[in-house]
Amino acid sequence: MKKLSPMMQQYLDIKENYKDCILFFRLGDFYEMFFDDAVLASRELELTLTGKQCGLEERAPMCGVPFHAAESYISRLIEKGYKVAICEQTEDPQTAKGIVARDVIQIVTPGTVMSSSMLRENENNYIASVFAGENDFGLAFCDVSTGETSLTTISGAEARESLVNELVKIGAREVITNGDTAQNICIEDIMPLCEAYFNIIDDKYYRSEAVRDTIKSRFAVGALHGIGVDEDSSAEMALGSLLLYLLQMQKNDLSHIKSLNVYSMDQHMSLDKSTLKNLEITETLFEKKLQGSLLGVLDKTRTAMGSRKMKQWLREPLNSTAAICERLDAVETLVDDVLMRNNIREALKQVYDFRRLSGRIATGKANGKDMIALKNSCLALPDIKNELYSCEGLLAEINSEIDTLDYVADLIERGIEEDPPFTLKDGGLIKRGFSRELDILKDSISDAQGWIASLEATERERTGIKNLKVGFNKVFGYYLEVTKSYYDLIPEDYIRKQTLANCERFITPQLKETESLVLNAESKINKLEYELFTEIRQKLQTYIRTVQDTSEAIASLDVLAAFAEVSEKMNYVKPAVDDGDIISIEKGRHPVIEKTIRDGIFVSNDTYMNRSDSNLLIITGPNMSGKSTYMRQTALIVLMAQAGCFVPCDKARIGICDRIFTRIGASDNLARGQSTFFVEMSELSYILNTATEKSLVILDEIGRGTSTYDGLSIAWSAAEFLCAEKRHIRTLFATHYHEMTVLEDTLKGAKNLNVDVSESNGSIVFLHKIIEGSASRSYGIHVARLAGAPAELLEKAEEHLESLKHDMQNNLEKFEDSTCEEVQEEQLSFFSRLPDPAAAKLKALDLMNTTPSEALRILEELKEYL
């Protein structure tokens, strides 16, 4: 260290405290990186690796980025999972004695990003904290950019799975935890499911006294129960460690984190990770795009705050009938009053994301542009309140929570220029008339500035040099530039300052004298403007809570107005929502597919379910006929209703569902050694262990990933489990196991449905209409033809099918001539090998144990089937 230069010693001293970060070290107009950080950053950012003399024999590896472009480079490093420590000068270089003092002012991680250029405006950027208690998990999460903070406790037999579902639902970008919890939740298995940056932090963040004191201090309470937190709980540790971590990363007091949302898991409809994915609620299943998802259809919000709020409402539909009906009534008011809705939506166009603006103000990161955006947002609020003046219910409540923020708008209007620069220390921020001292300073140099401004014209006329220019740079200050063709006209009082390829630059004594006056005064002006700006920002910080409450109300209003806009345009209807068990949908439509269908009109279908005599709807029919669409649309209509939106149908009655479960499609996880069938069984197990009598379950093709009889047995048993007397869970069950249709006669609550098909002259048309009864065939070869299978394959398949049917018919005729006692083992073996469902039906009914007359009756059914 003694051999190193003072600057490099300072660098290594600071780096010692941030070993797990890439240190961006400010030197002039660049952020520099040295040694291992430089090697790493040059590789990841594709920067040129150079060297710097540092007092050692070898040059220190070095690379750097311009400070004005640093955010894009930091963003790239964050996306790759690195932490970046930003080290700035903490004193004025002009007044510093010796080396300028520097320190880290912020540590940037995926969950602590504040810069608008690094955030997605329509998504929250959550950092989550998980702590494992003896029998539960504490989960706290916060969006540092907005200050929104929530806390819950997760317990029960499937607590770990519920924790994963909650992390997936909120879309956490970063998850912090301690070593013991990381082992408890098997962090290696969770990481690929959550797609978050997991960070195991030091035990210093989990000291009980520090945790408790930090929570009390942050939310200004004397006891934790005042904000709904139990002492010595897992929730307390999760929240306290999160706040301590954020204080360390942000290097400020987090004054915009002013309220805590403590919620229980049963407050909202629970949607697990599979359901969020399979129903394509916020993004499409494979392409991960907004277009083609439910959110893509419904999100007609005007503000970024509203867009984030809608995503939250769709991920967390309500379980309270009263709260749901409040939202539906508000949407109805906005649907009926088109003029009010249009006026509100027009006013919302002027509203910026002032929830995040308030966060930037509170943390001292807001610039002049942010202030003007906040002011313009405030100016739109009186018009919105006027539109809501006569409303009742939820809209009246929202109106009462909207503050017009007159003082905020007035302070910014008086103090900040309409078009301020992005930078804060180069002047141009403060309006004339706001500060008398500033106005006097500006007036004192106005004559000198005017003289410089007119100097170019004056000198051209005096010297005859027609293309003479007056310029300025930070090295030479003001100068007079003359090209070679006019060298012979240069006056004697010009003093040569710089020679370039095609011109020379000069100064004059008077120009330097005036320059000195202007630059000294401008330095004072810029410094005073920055001080006045920070004073304005500090005054606004006292209104942060009011701004946050107003932004929350505006976001909710924006979502309700968007729901109303879509509902009117797409002919949605207001559902009746109650605490009963009936789900009745007349002429229901899939909200996404009906918008994307190109030819013809979407075929609507009815749904009726309850928990007494119609809780298990067994749906049979060909592939591609619409079974999955029908099930998904039912689930989406229930979800939309409980989110507070009108629904795509002619009439709907929705009995509250506390959860929606889906088991749809085939998937595997080879990296974790899990086959398609194992994943399917894991998801089915979770559903059967977690579903309650108020849940809605969607099962598609259960058991198809294994042998026919194993799969049929599992599917059959799952149906019986869901229909058990104490459960009667409302279930839509699509299957190709036609044998299961007999459950309608043997299992209370089971009903058969199938998708209608039209056959004419060998041509088959899927009508997409759900009708009562069971399907007679699967039409697999027809689906293969639609999928473009080779003609040769299709011909062979038809031949094999006819051959199998012929053999089956012959064996049935032989079987009919005998009694059940005379059935030979080889005949039963033949039946068991047949792929046709009739073979499985024979095995399932166990002809060996039936009477001859019963066997003949069954054979007649089989012949009719053939």
mmCIF file of N, CA, C and O in Angstrom, residues 616-622 627 712 715-717 719-720 733-755 771-778 837-838 840-841 844-845 861-862 865:
data_model
loop_
_atom_site.group_PDB
_atom_site.id
_atom_site.type_symbol
_atom_site.label_atom_id
_atom_site.label_comp_id
_atom_site.label_asym_id
_atom_site.label_seq_id
_atom_site.Cartn_x
_atom_site.Cartn_y
_atom_site.Cartn_z
ATOM 1 N N LEU A 616 -68.482 -32.005 -10.845
ATOM 2 C CA LEU A 616 -67.422 -32.587 -11.674
ATOM 3 C C LEU A 616 -67.925 -32.683 -13.114
ATOM 4 O O LEU A 616 -68.758 -33.542 -13.427
ATOM 5 N N LEU A 617 -67.448 -31.802 -13.966
ATOM 6 C CA LEU A 617 -67.838 -31.822 -15.369
ATOM 7 C C LEU A 617 -66.769 -32.576 -16.149
ATOM 8 O O LEU A 617 -65.642 -32.088 -16.308
ATOM 9 N N ILE A 618 -67.101 -33.791 -16.594
ATOM 10 C CA ILE A 618 -66.168 -34.626 -17.355
ATOM 11 C C ILE A 618 -66.361 -34.314 -18.828
ATOM 12 O O ILE A 618 -67.431 -34.569 -19.401
ATOM 13 N N ILE A 619 -65.309 -33.745 -19.453
ATOM 14 C CA ILE A 619 -65.433 -33.250 -20.823
ATOM 15 C C ILE A 619 -64.626 -34.145 -21.756
ATOM 16 O O ILE A 619 -63.406 -34.276 -21.611
ATOM 17 N N THR A 620 -65.318 -34.783 -22.695
ATOM 18 C CA THR A 620 -64.645 -35.614 -23.690
ATOM 19 C C THR A 620 -64.824 -34.982 -25.071
ATOM 20 O O THR A 620 -65.706 -34.152 -25.269
ATOM 21 N N GLY A 621 -63.976 -35.387 -25.976
ATOM 22 C CA GLY A 621 -64.046 -34.846 -27.327
ATOM 23 C C GLY A 621 -62.687 -34.870 -27.986
ATOM 24 O O GLY A 621 -61.659 -35.092 -27.330
ATOM 25 N N PRO A 622 -62.627 -34.616 -29.282
ATOM 26 C CA PRO A 622 -61.361 -34.675 -30.008
ATOM 27 C C PRO A 622 -60.377 -33.597 -29.574
ATOM 28 O O PRO A 622 -60.769 -32.572 -28.993
ATOM 29 N N LYS A 627 -61.884 -28.115 -25.975
ATOM 30 C CA LYS A 627 -62.043 -28.476 -24.557
ATOM 31 C C LYS A 627 -61.226 -27.549 -23.653
ATOM 32 O O LYS A 627 -61.735 -27.009 -22.672
ATOM 33 N N LEU A 712 -55.337 -44.216 -16.530
ATOM 34 C CA LEU A 712 -56.781 -44.274 -16.291
ATOM 35 C C LEU A 712 -57.078 -44.426 -14.804
ATOM 36 O O LEU A 712 -57.974 -43.761 -14.262
ATOM 37 N N ALA A 715 -56.434 -41.030 -13.106
ATOM 38 C CA ALA A 715 -57.464 -40.061 -13.464
ATOM 39 C C ALA A 715 -58.786 -40.393 -12.775
ATOM 40 O O ALA A 715 -59.473 -39.517 -12.235
ATOM 41 N N TRP A 716 -59.136 -41.673 -12.772
ATOM 42 C CA TRP A 716 -60.391 -42.132 -12.149
ATOM 43 C C TRP A 716 -60.384 -41.814 -10.648
ATOM 44 O O TRP A 716 -61.354 -41.278 -10.106
ATOM 45 N N SER A 717 -59.262 -42.150 -10.008
ATOM 46 C CA SER A 717 -59.159 -41.928 -8.557
ATOM 47 C C SER A 717 -59.167 -40.443 -8.222
ATOM 48 O O SER A 717 -59.741 -40.032 -7.204
ATOM 49 N N ALA A 719 -60.730 -38.129 -9.878
ATOM 50 C CA ALA A 719 -62.125 -37.696 -10.001
ATOM 51 C C ALA A 719 -62.917 -38.085 -8.758
ATOM 52 O O ALA A 719 -63.709 -37.287 -8.226
ATOM 53 N N GLU A 720 -62.718 -39.304 -8.272
ATOM 54 C CA GLU A 720 -63.425 -39.750 -7.071
ATOM 55 C C GLU A 720 -63.008 -38.936 -5.847
ATOM 56 O O GLU A 720 -63.834 -38.600 -4.997
ATOM 57 N N PHE A 733 -62.960 -31.358 -15.880
ATOM 58 C CA PHE A 733 -62.031 -32.472 -16.059
ATOM 59 C C PHE A 733 -62.094 -32.934 -17.515
ATOM 60 O O PHE A 733 -63.023 -33.632 -17.919
ATOM 61 N N ALA A 734 -61.131 -32.538 -18.336
ATOM 62 C CA ALA A 734 -61.081 -32.974 -19.737
ATOM 63 C C ALA A 734 -60.246 -34.240 -19.838
ATOM 64 O O ALA A 734 -59.180 -34.342 -19.228
ATOM 65 N N THR A 735 -60.745 -35.213 -20.602
ATOM 66 C CA THR A 735 -60.021 -36.477 -20.691
ATOM 67 C C THR A 735 -60.314 -37.180 -22.013
ATOM 68 O O THR A 735 -61.347 -36.941 -22.645
ATOM 69 N N HIS A 736 -59.370 -38.034 -22.427
ATOM 70 C CA HIS A 736 -59.586 -38.943 -23.554
ATOM 71 C C HIS A 736 -59.880 -40.353 -23.060
ATOM 72 O O HIS A 736 -60.045 -41.276 -23.867
ATOM 73 N N TYR A 737 -59.922 -40.533 -21.742
ATOM 74 C CA TYR A 737 -60.310 -41.825 -21.186
ATOM 75 C C TYR A 737 -61.844 -41.893 -21.190
ATOM 76 O O TYR A 737 -62.511 -41.523 -20.220
ATOM 77 N N HIS A 738 -62.409 -42.366 -22.277
ATOM 78 C CA HIS A 738 -63.866 -42.411 -22.414
ATOM 79 C C HIS A 738 -64.507 -43.328 -21.373
ATOM 80 O O HIS A 738 -65.698 -43.213 -21.087
ATOM 81 N N GLU A 739 -63.706 -44.246 -20.818
ATOM 82 C CA GLU A 739 -64.227 -45.136 -19.780
ATOM 83 C C GLU A 739 -64.754 -44.347 -18.575
ATOM 84 O O GLU A 739 -65.653 -44.807 -17.859
ATOM 85 N N MET A 740 -64.210 -43.140 -18.357
ATOM 86 C CA MET A 740 -64.593 -42.370 -17.175
ATOM 87 C C MET A 740 -66.007 -41.804 -17.264
ATOM 88 O O MET A 740 -66.549 -41.326 -16.264
ATOM 89 N N THR A 741 -66.592 -41.861 -18.437
ATOM 90 C CA THR A 741 -67.941 -41.298 -18.579
ATOM 91 C C THR A 741 -68.973 -42.078 -17.774
ATOM 92 O O THR A 741 -70.067 -41.566 -17.505
ATOM 93 N N VAL A 742 -68.659 -43.323 -17.388
ATOM 94 C CA VAL A 742 -69.600 -44.097 -16.564
ATOM 95 C C VAL A 742 -69.733 -43.502 -15.171
ATOM 96 O O VAL A 742 -70.662 -43.840 -14.435
ATOM 97 N N LEU A 743 -68.826 -42.607 -14.794
ATOM 98 C CA LEU A 743 -68.897 -41.993 -13.469
ATOM 99 C C LEU A 743 -70.171 -41.174 -13.284
ATOM 100 O O LEU A 743 -70.613 -40.948 -12.157
ATOM 101 N N GLU A 744 -70.741 -40.706 -14.387
ATOM 102 C CA GLU A 744 -71.984 -39.942 -14.284
ATOM 103 C C GLU A 744 -73.073 -40.755 -13.590
ATOM 104 O O GLU A 744 -73.925 -40.212 -12.876
ATOM 105 N N ASP A 745 -73.025 -42.099 -13.785
ATOM 106 C CA ASP A 745 -74.045 -42.979 -13.199
ATOM 107 C C ASP A 745 -73.692 -43.435 -11.793
ATOM 108 O O ASP A 745 -74.574 -43.880 -11.041
ATOM 109 N N THR A 746 -72.424 -43.351 -11.454
ATOM 110 C CA THR A 746 -71.984 -43.929 -10.176
ATOM 111 C C THR A 746 -71.481 -42.902 -9.161
ATOM 112 O O THR A 746 -71.370 -43.225 -7.977
ATOM 113 N N LEU A 747 -71.190 -41.707 -9.608
ATOM 114 C CA LEU A 747 -70.561 -40.720 -8.722
ATOM 115 C C LEU A 747 -71.449 -39.483 -8.636
ATOM 116 O O LEU A 747 -71.703 -38.816 -9.657
ATOM 117 N N LYS A 748 -71.918 -39.169 -7.462
ATOM 118 C CA LYS A 748 -72.788 -38.016 -7.275
ATOM 119 C C LYS A 748 -72.039 -36.726 -7.617
ATOM 120 O O LYS A 748 -70.947 -36.484 -7.123
ATOM 121 N N GLY A 749 -72.641 -35.910 -8.466
ATOM 122 C CA GLY A 749 -72.027 -34.636 -8.845
ATOM 123 C C GLY A 749 -71.326 -34.678 -10.181
ATOM 124 O O GLY A 749 -70.969 -33.627 -10.727
ATOM 125 N N ALA A 750 -71.095 -35.891 -10.728
ATOM 126 C CA ALA A 750 -70.394 -36.008 -12.007
ATOM 127 C C ALA A 750 -71.375 -35.824 -13.157
ATOM 128 O O ALA A 750 -72.471 -36.386 -13.153
ATOM 129 N N LYS A 751 -70.979 -35.031 -14.135
ATOM 130 C CA LYS A 751 -71.789 -34.782 -15.325
ATOM 131 C C LYS A 751 -70.908 -34.906 -16.565
ATOM 132 O O LYS A 751 -69.762 -34.446 -16.568
ATOM 133 N N ASN A 752 -71.456 -35.532 -17.609
ATOM 134 C CA ASN A 752 -70.709 -35.669 -18.867
ATOM 135 C C ASN A 752 -71.016 -34.512 -19.818
ATOM 136 O O ASN A 752 -72.182 -34.153 -20.014
ATOM 137 N N LEU A 753 -69.962 -33.962 -20.391
ATOM 138 C CA LEU A 753 -70.079 -32.977 -21.459
ATOM 139 C C LEU A 753 -69.152 -33.406 -22.586
ATOM 140 O O LEU A 753 -68.149 -34.089 -22.352
ATOM 141 N N ASN A 754 -69.486 -33.010 -23.806
ATOM 142 C CA ASN A 754 -68.562 -33.276 -24.901
ATOM 143 C C ASN A 754 -68.660 -32.168 -25.924
ATOM 144 O O ASN A 754 -69.583 -31.340 -25.895
ATOM 145 N N VAL A 755 -67.679 -32.129 -26.839
ATOM 146 C CA VAL A 755 -67.632 -31.100 -27.868
ATOM 147 C C VAL A 755 -68.258 -31.666 -29.132
ATOM 148 O O VAL A 755 -67.854 -32.730 -29.626
ATOM 149 N N ILE A 771 -71.866 -29.739 -25.466
ATOM 150 C CA ILE A 771 -73.201 -30.317 -25.297
ATOM 151 C C ILE A 771 -73.145 -31.396 -24.210
ATOM 152 O O ILE A 771 -72.080 -31.883 -23.842
ATOM 153 N N GLU A 772 -74.320 -31.782 -23.729
ATOM 154 C CA GLU A 772 -74.375 -32.836 -22.709
ATOM 155 C C GLU A 772 -74.106 -34.196 -23.341
ATOM 156 O O GLU A 772 -74.368 -34.420 -24.523
ATOM 157 N N GLY A 773 -73.598 -35.115 -22.525
ATOM 158 C CA GLY A 773 -73.300 -36.458 -22.992
ATOM 159 C C GLY A 773 -71.819 -36.651 -23.229
ATOM 160 O O GLY A 773 -71.019 -35.735 -23.081
ATOM 161 N N SER A 774 -71.461 -37.890 -23.612
ATOM 162 C CA SER A 774 -70.050 -38.211 -23.823
ATOM 163 C C SER A 774 -69.746 -38.345 -25.300
ATOM 164 O O SER A 774 -70.638 -38.628 -26.108
ATOM 165 N N ALA A 775 -68.491 -38.150 -25.662
ATOM 166 C CA ALA A 775 -68.060 -38.269 -27.057
ATOM 167 C C ALA A 775 -67.941 -39.735 -27.436
ATOM 168 O O ALA A 775 -67.657 -40.595 -26.594
ATOM 169 N N SER A 776 -68.148 -40.037 -28.729
ATOM 170 C CA SER A 776 -68.065 -41.411 -29.183
ATOM 171 C C SER A 776 -66.696 -41.766 -29.735
ATOM 172 O O SER A 776 -66.297 -42.916 -29.749
ATOM 173 N N ARG A 777 -65.967 -40.786 -30.230
ATOM 174 C CA ARG A 777 -64.659 -41.043 -30.832
ATOM 175 C C ARG A 777 -63.700 -39.914 -30.484
ATOM 176 O O ARG A 777 -64.110 -38.828 -30.076
ATOM 177 N N SER A 778 -62.396 -40.160 -30.718
ATOM 178 C CA SER A 778 -61.375 -39.131 -30.463
ATOM 179 C C SER A 778 -60.884 -38.447 -31.728
ATOM 180 O O SER A 778 -60.217 -37.418 -31.660
ATOM 181 N N PRO A 837 -60.207 -47.580 -26.601
ATOM 182 C CA PRO A 837 -60.745 -47.501 -25.228
ATOM 183 C C PRO A 837 -61.644 -48.659 -24.848
ATOM 184 O O PRO A 837 -61.794 -48.971 -23.681
ATOM 185 N N ALA A 838 -62.240 -49.367 -25.865
ATOM 186 C CA ALA A 838 -63.120 -50.491 -25.532
ATOM 187 C C ALA A 838 -62.367 -51.571 -24.770
ATOM 188 O O ALA A 838 -62.912 -52.236 -23.887
ATOM 189 N N ALA A 840 -59.845 -51.217 -22.699
ATOM 190 C CA ALA A 840 -59.706 -50.798 -21.299
ATOM 191 C C ALA A 840 -61.042 -50.918 -20.573
ATOM 192 O O ALA A 840 -61.102 -51.245 -19.395
ATOM 193 N N LYS A 841 -62.113 -50.633 -21.329
ATOM 194 C CA LYS A 841 -63.430 -50.748 -20.706
ATOM 195 C C LYS A 841 -63.714 -52.201 -20.312
ATOM 196 O O LYS A 841 -64.248 -52.478 -19.237
ATOM 197 N N ALA A 844 -61.713 -52.824 -17.261
ATOM 198 C CA ALA A 844 -62.206 -52.082 -16.104
ATOM 199 C C ALA A 844 -63.449 -52.741 -15.514
ATOM 200 O O ALA A 844 -63.649 -52.776 -14.312
ATOM 201 N N LEU A 845 -64.318 -53.278 -16.386
ATOM 202 C CA LEU A 845 -65.549 -53.869 -15.895
ATOM 203 C C LEU A 845 -65.349 -55.308 -15.408
ATOM 204 O O LEU A 845 -66.260 -55.913 -14.826
ATOM 205 N N GLU A 861 -73.238 -53.242 -25.867
ATOM 206 C CA GLU A 861 -72.775 -51.843 -25.768
ATOM 207 C C GLU A 861 -71.489 -51.646 -26.556
ATOM 208 O O GLU A 861 -71.295 -50.645 -27.250
ATOM 209 N N LEU A 862 -70.592 -52.621 -26.468
ATOM 210 C CA LEU A 862 -69.317 -52.512 -27.157
ATOM 211 C C LEU A 862 -69.506 -52.564 -28.675
ATOM 212 O O LEU A 862 -68.856 -51.835 -29.421
ATOM 213 N N TYR A 865 -70.733 -49.335 -29.764
ATOM 214 C CA TYR A 865 -69.606 -48.383 -29.734
ATOM 215 C C TYR A 865 -68.760 -48.507 -31.001
ATOM 216 O O TYR A 865 -68.399 -47.534 -31.646
#
